[in-house]
CSV table of C-alpha atoms and ligand atoms in Angstrom, one decimal:
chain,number,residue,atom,x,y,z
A,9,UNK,CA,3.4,44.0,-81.0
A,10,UNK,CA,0.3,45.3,-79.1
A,11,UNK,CA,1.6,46.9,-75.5
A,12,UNK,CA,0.0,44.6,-73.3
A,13,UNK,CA,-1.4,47.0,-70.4
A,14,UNK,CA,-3.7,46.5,-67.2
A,15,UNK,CA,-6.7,49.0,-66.1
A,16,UNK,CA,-7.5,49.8,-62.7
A,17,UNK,CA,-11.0,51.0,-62.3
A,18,UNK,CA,-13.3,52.0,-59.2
A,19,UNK,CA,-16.5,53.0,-61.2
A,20,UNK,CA,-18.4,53.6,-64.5
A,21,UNK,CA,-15.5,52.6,-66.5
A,22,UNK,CA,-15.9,55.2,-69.0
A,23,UNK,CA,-12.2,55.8,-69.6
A,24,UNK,CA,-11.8,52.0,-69.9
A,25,UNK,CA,-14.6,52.1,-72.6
A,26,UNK,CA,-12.5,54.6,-74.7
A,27,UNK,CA,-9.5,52.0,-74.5
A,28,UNK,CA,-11.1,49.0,-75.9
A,29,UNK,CA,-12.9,51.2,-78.2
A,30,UNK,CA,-9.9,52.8,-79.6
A,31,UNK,CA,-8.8,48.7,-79.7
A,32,UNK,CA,-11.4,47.8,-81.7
A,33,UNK,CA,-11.1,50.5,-84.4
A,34,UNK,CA,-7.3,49.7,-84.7
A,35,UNK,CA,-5.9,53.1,-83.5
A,36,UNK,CA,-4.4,51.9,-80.4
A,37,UNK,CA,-2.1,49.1,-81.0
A,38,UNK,CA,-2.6,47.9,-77.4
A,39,UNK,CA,-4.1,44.8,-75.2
A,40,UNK,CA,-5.8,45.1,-72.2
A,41,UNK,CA,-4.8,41.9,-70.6
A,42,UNK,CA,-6.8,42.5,-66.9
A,43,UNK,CA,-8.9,44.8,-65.2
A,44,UNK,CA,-9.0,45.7,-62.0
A,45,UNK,CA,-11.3,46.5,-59.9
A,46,UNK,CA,-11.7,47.6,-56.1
A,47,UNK,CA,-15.6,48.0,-56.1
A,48,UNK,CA,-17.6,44.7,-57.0
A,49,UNK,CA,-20.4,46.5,-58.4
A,50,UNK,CA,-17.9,48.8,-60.8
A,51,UNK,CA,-19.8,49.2,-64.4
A,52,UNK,CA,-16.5,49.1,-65.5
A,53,UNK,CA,-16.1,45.2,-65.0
A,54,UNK,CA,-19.6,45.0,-67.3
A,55,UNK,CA,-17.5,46.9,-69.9
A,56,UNK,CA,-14.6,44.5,-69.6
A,57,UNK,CA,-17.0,41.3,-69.6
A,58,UNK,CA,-18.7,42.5,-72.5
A,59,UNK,CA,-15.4,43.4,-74.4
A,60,UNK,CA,-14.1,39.7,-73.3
A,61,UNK,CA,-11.6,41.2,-71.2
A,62,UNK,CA,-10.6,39.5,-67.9
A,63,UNK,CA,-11.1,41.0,-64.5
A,64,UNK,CA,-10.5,40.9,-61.1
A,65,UNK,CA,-12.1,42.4,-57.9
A,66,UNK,CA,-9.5,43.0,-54.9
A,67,UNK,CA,-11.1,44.7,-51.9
A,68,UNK,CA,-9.3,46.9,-50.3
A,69,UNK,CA,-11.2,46.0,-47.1
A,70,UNK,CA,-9.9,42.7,-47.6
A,71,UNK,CA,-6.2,43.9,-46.7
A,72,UNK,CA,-5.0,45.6,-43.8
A,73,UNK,CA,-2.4,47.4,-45.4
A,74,UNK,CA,-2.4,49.3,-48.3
A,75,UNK,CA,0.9,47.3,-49.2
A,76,UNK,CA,-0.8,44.0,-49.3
A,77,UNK,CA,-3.3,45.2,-51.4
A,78,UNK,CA,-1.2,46.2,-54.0
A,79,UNK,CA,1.2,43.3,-53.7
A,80,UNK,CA,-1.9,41.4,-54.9
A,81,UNK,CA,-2.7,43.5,-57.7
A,82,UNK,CA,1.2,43.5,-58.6
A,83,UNK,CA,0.9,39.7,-58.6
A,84,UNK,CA,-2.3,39.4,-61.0
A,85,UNK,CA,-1.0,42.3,-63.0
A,86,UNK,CA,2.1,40.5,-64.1
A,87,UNK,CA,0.5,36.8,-64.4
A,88,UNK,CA,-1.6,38.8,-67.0
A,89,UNK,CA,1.7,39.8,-68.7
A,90,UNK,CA,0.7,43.6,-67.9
A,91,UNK,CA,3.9,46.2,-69.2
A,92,UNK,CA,1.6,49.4,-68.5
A,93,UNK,CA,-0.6,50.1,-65.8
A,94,UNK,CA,-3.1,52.6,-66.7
A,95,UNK,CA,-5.3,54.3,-63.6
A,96,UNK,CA,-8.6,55.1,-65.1
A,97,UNK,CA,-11.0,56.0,-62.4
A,98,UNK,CA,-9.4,54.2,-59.5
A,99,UNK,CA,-10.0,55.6,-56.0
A,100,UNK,CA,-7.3,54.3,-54.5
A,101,UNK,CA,-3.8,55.4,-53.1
A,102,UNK,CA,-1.1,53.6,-54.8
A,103,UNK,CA,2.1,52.2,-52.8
A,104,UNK,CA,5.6,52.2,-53.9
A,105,UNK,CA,5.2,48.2,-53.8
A,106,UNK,CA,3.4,49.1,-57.5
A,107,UNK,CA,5.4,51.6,-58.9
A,108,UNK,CA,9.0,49.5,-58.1
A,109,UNK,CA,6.9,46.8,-60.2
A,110,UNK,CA,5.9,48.9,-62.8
A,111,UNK,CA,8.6,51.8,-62.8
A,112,UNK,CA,7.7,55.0,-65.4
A,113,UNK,CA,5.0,53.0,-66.3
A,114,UNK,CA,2.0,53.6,-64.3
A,115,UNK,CA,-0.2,56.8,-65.5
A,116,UNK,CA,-3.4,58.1,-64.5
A,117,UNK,CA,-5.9,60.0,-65.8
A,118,UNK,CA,-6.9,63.3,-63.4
A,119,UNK,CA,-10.0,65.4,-64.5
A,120,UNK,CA,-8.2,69.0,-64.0
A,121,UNK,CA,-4.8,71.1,-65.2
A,122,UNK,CA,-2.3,69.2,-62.8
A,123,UNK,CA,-1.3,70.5,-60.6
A,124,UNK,CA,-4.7,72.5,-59.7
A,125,UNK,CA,-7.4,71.2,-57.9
A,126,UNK,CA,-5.8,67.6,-57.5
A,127,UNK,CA,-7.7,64.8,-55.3
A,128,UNK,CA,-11.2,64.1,-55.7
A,129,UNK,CA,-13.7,65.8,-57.0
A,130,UNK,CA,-11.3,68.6,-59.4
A,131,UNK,CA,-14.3,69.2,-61.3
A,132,UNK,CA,-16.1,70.8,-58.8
A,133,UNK,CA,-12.8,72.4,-56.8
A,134,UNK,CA,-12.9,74.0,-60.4
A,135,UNK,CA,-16.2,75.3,-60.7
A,136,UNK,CA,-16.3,76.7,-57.3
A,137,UNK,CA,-12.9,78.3,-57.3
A,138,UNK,CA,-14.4,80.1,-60.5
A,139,UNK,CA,-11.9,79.1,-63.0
A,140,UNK,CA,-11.8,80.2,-66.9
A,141,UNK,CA,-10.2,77.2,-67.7
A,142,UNK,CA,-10.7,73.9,-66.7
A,143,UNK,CA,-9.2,70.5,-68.0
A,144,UNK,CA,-7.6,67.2,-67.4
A,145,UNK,CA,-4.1,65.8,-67.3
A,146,UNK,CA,-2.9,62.3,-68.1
A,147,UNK,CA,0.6,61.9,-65.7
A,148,UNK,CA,2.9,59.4,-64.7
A,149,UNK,CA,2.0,58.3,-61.1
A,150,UNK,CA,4.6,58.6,-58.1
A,151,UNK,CA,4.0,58.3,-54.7
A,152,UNK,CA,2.0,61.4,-54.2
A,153,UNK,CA,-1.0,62.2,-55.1
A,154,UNK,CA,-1.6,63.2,-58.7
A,155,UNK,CA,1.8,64.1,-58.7
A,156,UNK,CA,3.9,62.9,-61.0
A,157,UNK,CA,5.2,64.0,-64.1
A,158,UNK,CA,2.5,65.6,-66.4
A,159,UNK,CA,2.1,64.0,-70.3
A,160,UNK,CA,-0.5,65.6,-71.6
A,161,UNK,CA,-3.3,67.6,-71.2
A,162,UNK,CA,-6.4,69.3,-72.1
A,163,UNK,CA,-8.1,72.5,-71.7
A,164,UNK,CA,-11.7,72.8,-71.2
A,165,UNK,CA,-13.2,76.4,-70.9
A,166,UNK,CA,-15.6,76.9,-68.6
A,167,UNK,CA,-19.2,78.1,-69.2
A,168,UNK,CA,-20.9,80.8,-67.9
A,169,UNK,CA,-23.3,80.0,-65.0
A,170,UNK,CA,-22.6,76.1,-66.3
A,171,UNK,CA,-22.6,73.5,-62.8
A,172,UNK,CA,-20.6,71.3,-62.3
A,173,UNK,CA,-21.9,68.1,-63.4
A,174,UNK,CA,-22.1,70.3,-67.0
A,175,UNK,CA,-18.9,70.6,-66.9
A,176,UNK,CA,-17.9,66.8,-65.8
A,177,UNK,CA,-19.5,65.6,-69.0
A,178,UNK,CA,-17.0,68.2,-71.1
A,179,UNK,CA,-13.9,67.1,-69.6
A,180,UNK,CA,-14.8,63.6,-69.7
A,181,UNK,CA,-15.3,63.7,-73.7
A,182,UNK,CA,-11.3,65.2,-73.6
A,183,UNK,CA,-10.7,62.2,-71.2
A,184,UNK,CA,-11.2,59.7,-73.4
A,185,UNK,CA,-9.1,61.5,-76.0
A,186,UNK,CA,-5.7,62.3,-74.0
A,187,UNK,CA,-5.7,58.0,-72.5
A,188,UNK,CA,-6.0,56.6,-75.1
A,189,UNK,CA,-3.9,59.6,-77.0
A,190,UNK,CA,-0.9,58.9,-74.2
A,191,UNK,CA,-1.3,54.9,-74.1
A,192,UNK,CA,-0.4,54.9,-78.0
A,193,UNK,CA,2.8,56.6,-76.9
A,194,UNK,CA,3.5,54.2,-74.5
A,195,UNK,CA,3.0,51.6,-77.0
A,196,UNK,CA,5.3,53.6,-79.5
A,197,UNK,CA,7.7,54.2,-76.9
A,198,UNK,CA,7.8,57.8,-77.7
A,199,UNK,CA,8.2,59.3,-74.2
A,200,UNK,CA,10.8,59.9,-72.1
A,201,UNK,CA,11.2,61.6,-68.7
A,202,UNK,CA,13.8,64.1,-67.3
A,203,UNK,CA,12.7,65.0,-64.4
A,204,UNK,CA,9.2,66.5,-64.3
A,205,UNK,CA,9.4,67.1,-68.0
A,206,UNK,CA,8.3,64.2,-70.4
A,207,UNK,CA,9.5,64.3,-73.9
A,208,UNK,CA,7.3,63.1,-76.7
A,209,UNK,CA,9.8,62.1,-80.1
A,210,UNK,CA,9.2,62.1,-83.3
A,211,UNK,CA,6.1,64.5,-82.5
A,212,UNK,CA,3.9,64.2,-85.6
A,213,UNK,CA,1.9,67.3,-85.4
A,214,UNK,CA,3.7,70.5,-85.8
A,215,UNK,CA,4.2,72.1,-81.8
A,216,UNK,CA,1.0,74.6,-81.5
A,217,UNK,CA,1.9,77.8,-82.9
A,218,UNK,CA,2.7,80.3,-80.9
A,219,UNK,CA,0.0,82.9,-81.6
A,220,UNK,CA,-3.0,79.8,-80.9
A,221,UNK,CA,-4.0,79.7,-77.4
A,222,UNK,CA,-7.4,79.1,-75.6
A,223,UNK,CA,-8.5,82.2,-74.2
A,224,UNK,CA,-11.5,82.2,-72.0
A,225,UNK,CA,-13.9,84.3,-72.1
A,226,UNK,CA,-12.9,84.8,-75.8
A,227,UNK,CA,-11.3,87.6,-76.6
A,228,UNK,CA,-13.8,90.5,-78.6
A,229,UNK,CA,-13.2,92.4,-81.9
A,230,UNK,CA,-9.8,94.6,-81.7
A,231,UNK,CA,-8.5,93.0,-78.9
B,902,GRF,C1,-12.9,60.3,-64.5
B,902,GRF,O1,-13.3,61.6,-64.6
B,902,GRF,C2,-11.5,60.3,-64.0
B,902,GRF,O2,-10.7,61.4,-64.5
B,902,GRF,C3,-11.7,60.4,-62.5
B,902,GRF,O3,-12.8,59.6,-62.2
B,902,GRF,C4,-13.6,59.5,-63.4
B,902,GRF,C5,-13.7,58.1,-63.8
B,902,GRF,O4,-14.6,58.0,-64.8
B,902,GRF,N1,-10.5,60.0,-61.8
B,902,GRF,P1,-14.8,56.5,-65.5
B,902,GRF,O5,-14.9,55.5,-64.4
B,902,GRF,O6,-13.6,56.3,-66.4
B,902,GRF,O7,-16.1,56.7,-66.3
């Protein structure tokens, strides 16, 4: 049965756009029942109309505390039938008051290695920190921020003399591999969490061997 999830979104949606297009092609055996949205003028919500998704736009201004806000998301997530929450580009800090509704299932999708360069803007903490090796991380969400345990994620090198925006668009194209990638899990329920360390079962692709590993700048001949 398709997981029934809910998207929170702030912006251009992009990540939600690789959800219901991984929907539509019949690779991810999900639902997105609502979208969420704290901006009114969001893309995102265009996506969702377009896909025939319902949405809803909760101000944050609207509510003095951040506990009320989320008590009202809570509520529309769960008259949607929502299991999973997925974070996709929402700008917001999350209480406890979600997480004890959703617990070990809210993720979020962070555009660096967890846990470097977390908060806004990792894309360009990583370009001007000079980094090799860039990336993004889907995780489960706790009460800090971009915390939680760590599910998977990517590696991006970084170009010579690229900018950041150059680099933005790279790790976005892994983005929407890794959600929708960790949302079939959830649908599978294939992960489990000791601790910090989530277990996927019944991996189906052989672990990466041992000798394969992204070196950047790429190693030269006899080295
Ligand atoms: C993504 O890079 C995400 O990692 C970050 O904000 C961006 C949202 O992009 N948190 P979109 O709204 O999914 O296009």
């Amino acid at each position: 049965m398709a997981l029934p999830i809910g998207v929170l979104i702030s912006g251009s949606g992009s990540n939600l756009q690789s959800l219901i297009d991984k929907i539509a092609e019949g690779s991810l055996d999900a639902s997105i029942k609502l979208v969420v949205s704290n901006k009114a003028d969001a893309y995102g919500l265009e996506r969702a109309a377009k896909a025939g998704i319902a949405t809803r736009v909760l101000k944050h201004g609207d509510y003095s505390r951040r506990e009320e806000f989320d008590a009202e998301m809570v509520d529309a997530l769960k008259a949607a039938g929502v299991k999973v929450v997925v974070m996709a580009g929402f700008m917001r800090i999350i209480t406890s008051v979600l997480l004890k509704a959703f617990p070990e299932r809210v993720i979020n999708i962070h555009p660096a290695l967890l846990p470097s360069f977390p908060g806004v803007d990792a894309q360009g903490q990583a370009c001007t920190h000079g980094v090799k090796i860039a990336g993004c991380s889907v995780h489960f969400v706790d009460e800090g921020m971009d915390s939680g345990a760590v599910i998977q994620q990517a590696a991006v090198p970084v170009f010579s003399g690229e900018d950041r925006d150059a680099l933005q668009k790279r790790i976005l194209k892994m983005e929407h591999r890794i959600l929708p990638q960790v949302v079939q899990w959830l649908s599978q329920d294939r992960l489990s969490i000791s601790g910090r360390q989530v277990i996927l079962k019944k991996a189906t692709v052989d672990q990466i061997h041992p000798d394969n590993c992204l070196i950047n700048p790429p190693l030269e001949a006899g080295f």
